[in-house]
Coordinates of C-alpha atoms in Angstrom, one line a residue:
M239 CA 7.2 12.9 18.0
S240 CA 4.2 11.6 20.7
A241 CA 3.8 8.5 22.2
T242 CA 0.5 8.4 23.5
L243 CA -1.2 5.2 24.0
V244 CA -2.6 3.2 26.9
G245 CA -2.5 0.1 28.7
N246 CA 0.1 -2.0 30.1
T247 CA 3.4 -0.8 28.6
D248 CA 5.0 -3.9 29.8
R249 CA 2.6 -6.5 29.1
R250 CA 3.1 -9.3 26.6
L251 CA 0.9 -9.6 23.6
G252 CA -1.8 -11.8 24.3
R253 CA -4.1 -14.0 22.4
S254 CA -7.0 -11.3 21.9
D255 CA -4.2 -9.0 20.4
L256 CA -2.5 -12.0 18.1
R257 CA -6.0 -12.4 16.9
T258 CA -7.0 -9.0 16.4
L259 CA -3.4 -9.4 14.4
A260 CA -4.6 -11.9 12.6
L261 CA -7.7 -10.9 11.4
A262 CA -6.8 -7.6 10.5
A263 CA -3.9 -8.9 7.9
L264 CA -5.7 -11.4 6.3
G265 CA -8.9 -9.1 5.8
G266 CA -6.0 -6.2 4.9
A267 CA -4.8 -9.1 2.6
L268 CA -7.5 -9.5 0.8
E269 CA -8.3 -6.1 0.4
F270 CA -5.1 -5.3 -0.7
Y271 CA -5.1 -7.7 -3.6
D272 CA -8.3 -6.0 -5.0
F273 CA -6.3 -2.8 -5.2
V274 CA -3.0 -3.7 -6.7
V275 CA -4.0 -6.8 -8.8
F276 CA -4.6 -4.1 -11.6
V277 CA -1.4 -3.3 -12.6
F278 CA -0.6 -6.7 -12.9
F279 CA -2.7 -6.6 -15.9
A280 CA -1.6 -3.6 -17.2
I281 CA -0.5 -5.1 -20.6
P282 CA -3.9 -6.7 -21.3
L283 CA -5.6 -3.9 -19.9
S284 CA -4.1 -1.7 -22.1
K285 CA -4.5 -3.4 -25.7
L286 CA -8.9 -4.3 -24.3
F287 CA -9.9 -0.2 -23.3
F288 CA -8.0 1.6 -26.1
P289 CA -8.4 1.6 -29.6
A290 CA -6.4 -1.4 -31.2
D291 CA -4.5 1.4 -33.1
S292 CA -3.0 2.9 -30.6
L293 CA 0.8 3.0 -29.8
A294 CA 1.6 0.1 -27.5
W295 CA 3.6 2.8 -25.1
L296 CA 1.1 5.0 -25.3
A297 CA -1.9 3.1 -24.9
Q298 CA 0.2 1.3 -21.5
V299 CA 0.8 4.9 -20.0
K300 CA -2.8 5.5 -20.5
V301 CA -3.3 2.4 -18.3
Y302 CA -1.0 3.8 -15.5
G303 CA -2.7 6.6 -15.5
I304 CA -6.5 5.1 -14.7
F305 CA -3.9 2.9 -12.2
A306 CA -2.7 6.0 -10.9
A307 CA -6.2 8.0 -10.4
G308 CA -6.6 5.3 -7.5
Y309 CA -4.0 7.1 -5.8
L310 CA -5.5 10.3 -6.4
A311 CA -8.7 9.2 -5.2
R312 CA -7.2 7.9 -1.6
P313 CA -7.3 11.1 0.1
L314 CA -11.1 11.6 -0.4
G315 CA -11.7 8.4 0.9
G316 CA -9.1 8.7 3.4
I317 CA -10.3 12.2 5.3
V318 CA -13.8 11.5 5.6
M319 CA -13.7 7.8 6.9
A320 CA -10.8 9.5 9.3
H321 CA -12.8 12.0 10.5
Y322 CA -15.7 9.2 11.2
G323 CA -12.8 6.8 12.9
D324 CA -11.9 10.0 15.1
K325 CA -15.4 10.8 16.4
L326 CA -17.3 7.2 16.0
G327 CA -14.9 4.6 16.2
R328 CA -12.3 3.0 14.5
K329 CA -14.2 -0.4 14.0
R330 CA -16.5 1.2 11.6
M331 CA -14.6 2.9 9.3
F332 CA -12.6 -0.1 9.1
T333 CA -15.3 -2.6 7.9
L334 CA -17.0 -0.3 5.4
S335 CA -13.5 0.3 3.4
V336 CA -13.6 -3.2 2.8
F337 CA -16.9 -3.5 1.6
L338 CA -16.5 -0.2 -0.6
M339 CA -13.8 -2.2 -2.4
A340 CA -15.7 -5.3 -3.1
L341 CA -18.0 -3.9 -4.9
P342 CA -15.7 -1.7 -8.1
T343 CA -13.4 -4.8 -8.2
L344 CA -16.5 -7.0 -9.0
G345 CA -17.3 -4.0 -11.6
I346 CA -14.1 -4.4 -13.3
G347 CA -14.3 -8.1 -13.8
L348 CA -17.9 -7.2 -15.4
L349 CA -16.7 -4.9 -18.0
P350 CA -17.5 -3.9 -21.8
V351 CA -14.2 -3.3 -23.8
Y352 CA -13.3 -0.7 -26.0
A353 CA -14.2 -2.6 -29.0
Q354 CA -18.0 -3.5 -27.9
I355 CA -18.9 0.5 -26.0
G356 CA -16.2 2.2 -27.6
M357 CA -14.5 5.2 -25.1
L358 CA -17.2 4.6 -22.1
A359 CA -14.8 1.5 -21.7
P360 CA -11.7 3.4 -20.1
L361 CA -14.1 6.1 -18.8
L362 CA -15.9 3.8 -16.8
L363 CA -12.8 1.8 -15.8
L364 CA -11.4 4.8 -14.6
L365 CA -14.6 5.6 -12.7
L366 CA -14.4 2.2 -11.1
R367 CA -10.9 2.7 -10.3
V368 CA -11.6 6.1 -8.3
V369 CA -13.6 4.3 -5.6
Q370 CA -11.2 1.7 -5.4
G371 CA -9.1 4.6 -4.5
I372 CA -11.2 6.0 -2.5
A373 CA -11.7 2.6 0.0
V374 CA -8.4 2.1 0.6
G375 CA -7.8 5.6 1.6
G376 CA -9.6 4.8 4.6
E377 CA -8.4 1.2 4.7
V378 CA -5.0 1.4 4.9
P379 CA -4.3 4.2 7.6
G380 CA -6.7 3.1 9.6
A381 CA -5.6 -0.6 9.8
W382 CA -2.4 1.0 11.0
V383 CA -4.1 3.0 13.8
F384 CA -6.2 -0.1 14.4
V385 CA -3.7 -2.3 15.2
A386 CA -1.4 -0.3 17.4
E387 CA -4.2 0.7 19.8
H388 CA -4.4 -2.9 20.2
V389 CA -1.2 -3.7 21.6
P390 CA 1.2 -2.5 24.4
P391 CA 3.5 0.9 23.4
R392 CA 6.3 -1.4 23.1
R393 CA 4.6 -3.8 20.3
I394 CA 3.4 -1.0 17.9
G395 CA 6.4 -1.8 15.7
F396 CA 5.3 -5.3 15.5
A397 CA 1.7 -4.4 15.1
C398 CA 2.2 -2.2 12.2
A399 CA 4.6 -4.7 10.7
S400 CA 2.2 -7.4 10.9
L401 CA -0.5 -5.5 9.0
T402 CA 1.6 -4.2 6.4
S403 CA 2.7 -7.7 6.0
G404 CA -0.2 -8.5 5.1
L405 CA -1.1 -5.9 3.1
T406 CA 2.0 -6.9 1.2
V407 CA 0.8 -10.8 0.9
G408 CA -2.4 -9.3 -1.2
I409 CA 0.6 -8.2 -3.4
L410 CA 1.9 -11.7 -3.6
I411 CA -1.7 -13.2 -4.1
G412 CA -2.1 -11.1 -7.0
S413 CA 1.3 -11.9 -8.4
L414 CA 0.4 -15.8 -8.3
V415 CA -2.9 -14.8 -9.6
A416 CA -1.3 -13.3 -13.1
A417 CA 1.4 -16.0 -12.7
G418 CA -1.0 -18.7 -12.7
L419 CA -3.1 -16.9 -15.6
N420 CA -0.5 -16.6 -17.8
R421 CA 1.6 -19.3 -17.1
S422 CA -1.8 -22.2 -18.0
L423 CA -3.5 -19.6 -20.5
S424 CA -2.8 -18.5 -24.4
P425 CA -2.2 -14.8 -24.8
Q426 CA -5.3 -14.6 -26.8
A427 CA -7.4 -16.4 -23.9
L428 CA -6.1 -14.1 -21.0
L429 CA -7.7 -11.3 -24.0
D430 CA -10.6 -13.1 -23.9
Y431 CA -11.9 -13.9 -20.9
G432 CA -8.9 -14.2 -18.8
W433 CA -8.2 -10.8 -17.0
R434 CA -11.7 -11.0 -15.7
L435 CA -10.8 -13.7 -13.6
P436 CA -8.8 -12.1 -11.1
F437 CA -11.3 -9.2 -10.5
L438 CA -14.3 -11.9 -10.0
I439 CA -12.1 -13.3 -7.7
G440 CA -10.9 -9.7 -5.9
G441 CA -15.0 -9.5 -6.2
V442 CA -15.2 -12.9 -3.2
F443 CA -12.5 -11.8 -1.3
G444 CA -13.7 -8.6 -0.3
F445 CA -16.8 -9.6 0.6
L446 CA -14.9 -12.3 2.7
A447 CA -13.2 -9.9 4.1
V448 CA -16.3 -8.1 5.4
W449 CA -17.2 -11.1 7.1
L450 CA -14.3 -11.5 8.9
R451 CA -14.1 -8.0 10.3
R452 CA -17.3 -9.0 11.9
W453 CA -15.3 -10.5 14.8
L454 CA -13.0 -7.6 16.0
S455 CA -13.9 -4.9 18.4
E456 CA -13.2 -1.7 19.0
T457 CA -9.7 -0.4 20.4
P458 CA -8.9 0.0 23.9
V459 CA -7.3 3.9 23.1
F460 CA -10.6 5.0 21.4
E461 CA -13.1 3.3 24.3
A462 CA -10.9 5.4 27.2
M463 CA -11.1 8.3 25.1
H464 CA -14.6 7.7 24.8
A465 CA -15.1 7.0 28.7
R466 CA -13.1 9.8 29.7
R467 CA -15.0 11.9 27.0
E468 CA -11.4 13.2 25.7
L469 CA -12.6 12.8 21.8
V470 CA -12.0 15.7 19.9
A471 CA -14.2 18.3 19.3
G472 CA -15.2 20.2 16.1
L473 CA -13.0 19.1 13.2
P474 CA -10.0 16.9 13.9
L475 CA -8.3 17.4 10.5
A476 CA -8.8 21.7 11.3
Q477 CA -6.8 20.5 14.9
V478 CA -3.9 19.0 13.3
A479 CA -3.5 21.5 10.8
A480 CA -2.9 24.0 13.2
R481 CA -1.0 21.7 15.9
H482 CA 0.8 19.1 14.4
R483 CA 2.2 20.0 11.0
P484 CA 5.8 18.5 11.6
A485 CA 4.4 15.2 11.9
V486 CA 2.4 16.2 8.7
V487 CA 5.5 17.0 6.7
L488 CA 7.5 13.8 8.4
S489 CA 4.7 11.5 7.7
M490 CA 4.5 12.9 4.2
L491 CA 8.3 12.2 3.3
V492 CA 8.5 8.7 4.2
T493 CA 5.3 8.1 2.4
W494 CA 6.9 9.4 -0.8
M495 CA 9.6 6.6 0.2
L496 CA 6.9 4.1 0.6
T497 CA 5.1 4.9 -2.6
A498 CA 8.7 4.9 -4.7
A499 CA 9.2 1.0 -3.4
I500 CA 6.3 -0.2 -3.7
V501 CA 4.8 0.9 -6.4
V502 CA 8.0 1.1 -8.7
L503 CA 10.1 -2.1 -7.6
I504 CA 6.8 -4.7 -6.6
L505 CA 4.0 -3.1 -8.8
M506 CA 5.7 -2.2 -11.5
T507 CA 8.6 -4.0 -12.1
P508 CA 6.8 -7.2 -13.6
S509 CA 5.8 -5.3 -16.2
L510 CA 8.4 -3.2 -16.7
V511 CA 11.1 -6.2 -16.9
Q512 CA 9.2 -7.5 -20.0
S513 CA 8.7 -4.4 -21.9
A514 CA 12.1 -2.3 -21.2
F515 CA 14.9 -5.8 -20.9
G516 CA 12.2 -8.4 -22.7
V517 CA 11.9 -10.9 -19.9
A518 CA 9.4 -13.8 -20.3
A519 CA 5.8 -13.1 -18.4
A520 CA 6.1 -16.0 -16.7
R521 CA 9.7 -15.0 -15.0
A522 CA 8.6 -11.9 -14.5
F523 CA 5.7 -12.8 -12.4
L524 CA 7.9 -16.0 -11.0
G525 CA 10.4 -13.3 -9.9
N526 CA 7.7 -10.7 -8.6
N527 CA 5.9 -13.9 -6.5
V528 CA 9.7 -14.5 -4.5
A529 CA 9.8 -10.3 -4.4
S530 CA 6.3 -10.3 -2.7
F531 CA 7.0 -12.9 -0.4
A532 CA 10.8 -11.8 0.6
L533 CA 8.6 -8.6 1.3
A534 CA 5.8 -10.1 3.6
V535 CA 8.9 -11.4 5.8
G536 CA 10.9 -8.0 5.4
C537 CA 7.5 -6.1 6.8
L538 CA 8.0 -8.3 10.1
F539 CA 11.6 -8.0 10.4
Y540 CA 12.1 -4.3 10.4
G541 CA 8.9 -4.3 12.4
G542 CA 10.8 -5.8 15.2
L543 CA 13.3 -4.3 14.7
S544 CA 12.2 -1.3 15.5
D545 CA 10.8 -2.3 18.6
R546 CA 14.2 -3.0 19.7
I547 CA 16.2 0.0 18.3
G548 CA 13.9 2.4 17.5
P549 CA 11.6 3.4 14.5
A550 CA 14.7 6.5 13.2
R551 CA 17.4 4.1 13.5
A552 CA 15.6 0.9 11.5
L553 CA 14.6 3.5 8.5
L554 CA 18.2 5.0 8.8
F555 CA 19.5 1.3 8.4
G556 CA 16.6 -0.1 6.3
A557 CA 16.6 3.2 3.5
A558 CA 20.2 2.0 2.5
G559 CA 19.0 -1.2 1.5
L560 CA 16.4 -0.3 -0.4
L561 CA 19.1 2.0 -2.2
V562 CA 21.4 -0.6 -2.9
A563 CA 19.2 -3.7 -3.3
G564 CA 17.7 -1.1 -6.1
Y565 CA 20.2 -0.4 -8.3
A566 CA 21.9 -4.5 -7.9
L567 CA 18.4 -5.4 -9.2
Y568 CA 18.4 -3.0 -11.7
L569 CA 22.0 -3.3 -13.3
D570 CA 21.6 -7.1 -13.4
L571 CA 18.6 -6.7 -15.7
A572 CA 20.9 -4.7 -17.7
A573 CA 23.4 -6.7 -18.3
G574 CA 20.6 -9.5 -19.0
G575 CA 19.8 -10.6 -16.1
T576 CA 21.0 -13.6 -15.1
H577 CA 20.6 -13.0 -11.4
F578 CA 16.8 -11.4 -11.5
V579 CA 15.0 -13.7 -9.4
A580 CA 17.7 -13.8 -6.7
L581 CA 18.2 -10.0 -6.5
Y582 CA 13.8 -9.6 -6.9
A583 CA 13.9 -11.3 -3.9
L584 CA 16.8 -9.3 -2.2
A585 CA 14.7 -6.1 -3.4
G586 CA 12.0 -7.3 -2.0
F587 CA 13.1 -8.1 1.4
A588 CA 14.6 -4.5 1.3
V589 CA 11.5 -2.6 0.7
G590 CA 10.3 -4.1 3.9
V591 CA 11.8 -1.0 5.3
V592 CA 8.5 0.3 4.7
G593 CA 7.2 -1.8 7.8
V594 CA 8.4 0.8 9.7
V595 CA 6.8 3.9 8.3
P596 CA 3.4 3.4 10.3
V597 CA 5.3 3.1 13.5
L598 CA 6.4 6.6 12.7
M599 CA 3.3 8.2 11.6
V600 CA 1.1 6.4 14.6
L601 CA 4.0 8.0 17.2
A602 CA 3.7 11.4 15.2
F603 CA 0.3 12.0 16.2
P604 CA -2.2 12.0 19.4
P605 CA -4.7 9.2 19.5
A606 CA -7.7 12.7 19.2
V607 CA -6.7 13.2 16.1
R608 CA -4.4 10.4 15.6
F609 CA -7.0 8.3 12.4
S610 CA -7.1 12.2 11.2
G611 CA -3.9 13.6 10.7
L612 CA -2.2 10.2 9.8
S613 CA -4.9 9.5 7.2
A614 CA -4.6 13.1 4.9
S615 CA -0.9 13.0 5.5
Y616 CA -0.4 9.5 4.0
N617 CA -2.8 9.6 1.8
V618 CA -2.2 13.5 0.5
A619 CA 1.4 12.2 0.0
Y620 CA 0.3 8.8 -1.8
A621 CA -2.4 10.6 -4.3
L622 CA 0.7 13.1 -4.9
F623 CA 3.5 10.7 -5.3
G624 CA 2.0 7.0 -5.8
G625 CA -0.5 8.8 -8.4
L626 CA 2.4 10.0 -10.5
T627 CA 4.9 7.1 -10.4
P628 CA 3.6 4.7 -12.6
P629 CA 2.8 7.5 -16.1
L630 CA 5.9 8.9 -14.7
I631 CA 8.5 6.3 -14.4
G632 CA 6.3 5.3 -18.3
L633 CA 7.6 8.3 -19.4
L634 CA 11.5 8.6 -17.7
V635 CA 12.4 4.8 -18.9
K636 CA 11.0 6.0 -22.4
R637 CA 13.6 9.4 -22.1
F638 CA 16.5 8.3 -20.0
G639 CA 16.8 4.8 -20.4
V640 CA 16.2 1.1 -18.1
L641 CA 17.7 2.3 -15.1
A642 CA 14.9 5.3 -14.3
P643 CA 13.0 3.2 -12.0
A644 CA 16.5 2.4 -9.7
H645 CA 17.4 5.9 -9.8
Y646 CA 14.0 7.2 -8.7
V647 CA 14.1 4.6 -5.6
A648 CA 17.5 5.9 -4.7
A649 CA 16.5 9.5 -4.7
T650 CA 13.7 8.6 -2.6
A651 CA 15.5 6.1 -0.5
V652 CA 18.1 9.2 0.5
L653 CA 15.4 11.1 1.2
G654 CA 14.2 8.8 4.1
M655 CA 17.6 8.4 5.7
A656 CA 17.7 11.8 5.7
V657 CA 14.9 11.6 7.7
A658 CA 15.8 9.1 10.1
M659 CA 19.1 11.5 10.4
V660 CA 16.7 14.4 11.7
L661 CA 15.0 12.1 14.0
L662 CA 17.9 11.0 15.7
R663 CA 19.5 14.5 16.0
R664 CA 16.0 15.7 17.5
Q665 CA 16.2 12.5 20.0
R666 CA 19.4 13.4 20.9
S667 CA 18.4 16.8 22.0
T668 CA 16.3 15.7 23.9
L669 CA 18.1 13.7 26.1

């Protein structure tokens, strides 16, 4: 893997570094809330945006399909923004992505439902979800590149993990909002108007994130390349395809594990435990709140571990923990869910291994094409695996039973361990 970065590798994180990490993480949290809050309201959305006589499971699969469309649109936004990020600078695209997220989130909160405009309602919902996907396609990889290029190379793990932790705080905010609305509103009030509130709040969050990013500066790595006239000529993505295929494959494989961990265990589980295991909505979202907080802590833990023992070893250790924790949670649910909240917290912490994934991808590409390489491979993989996961899990549960989500996560964790072992073998061969 290429670890080409600039700056004094021995210096410690300074005030400027910590300020950049804090502002980037906070802005990322607000934007990611906008992107994920959709899934926490899958059940009311399935009732409001499809005919009333639809089968409940089929309507939920359709809503998950619309949720997945956001992932399918990610490569478009990611590739275009990454191109200009490698050509014009990281900061500009970092700000544009959050603005593009705020507008459709606000729009979803104002949409008429199926009873008012018929099939136009789900079509408009789909359109706005696609715009959200375009925005987040540039946001997440751009944010990882941005923070990694601001810190000393030996602290890339902490930098990427702090940003990832911030993104997961966005999930926690969404979970808290969903829990609060489910606790304070009746089911009918939630259907009447309550479901709109998180999207309207999200629009405000998005514009706040735009304002916060005014205080960020361009990365030293990009400024150094610009000063030395080392910016890539032609299409950065063409160079990625021609010269960095192994890095693309590595990035796509670890992204598959990331999507399974986040989408299944964090985003889908609150709805799955209600529909498949009969867990009350309040308890489901309480568990998700705890798990999301544990995930934020887990990201920081694994990011720090990556700086200490290397990202490959941290990935191997974390993927094994993810496999065990996923099975522990779903086996307990199948047995009655006595320890649901505690085991969900453990699973959330285990999902924190995703904090290692951006470190591997940042180090895999040289600076001149880093944004394009990371963005294309990550977003295409997320579109393929993350986009198919929600409807696939819905169908797998119906066909193979309630442990299907744990089996899927375990399979991707084994894949993550295999990638880690290949990287470790490659490191030993170069010594």
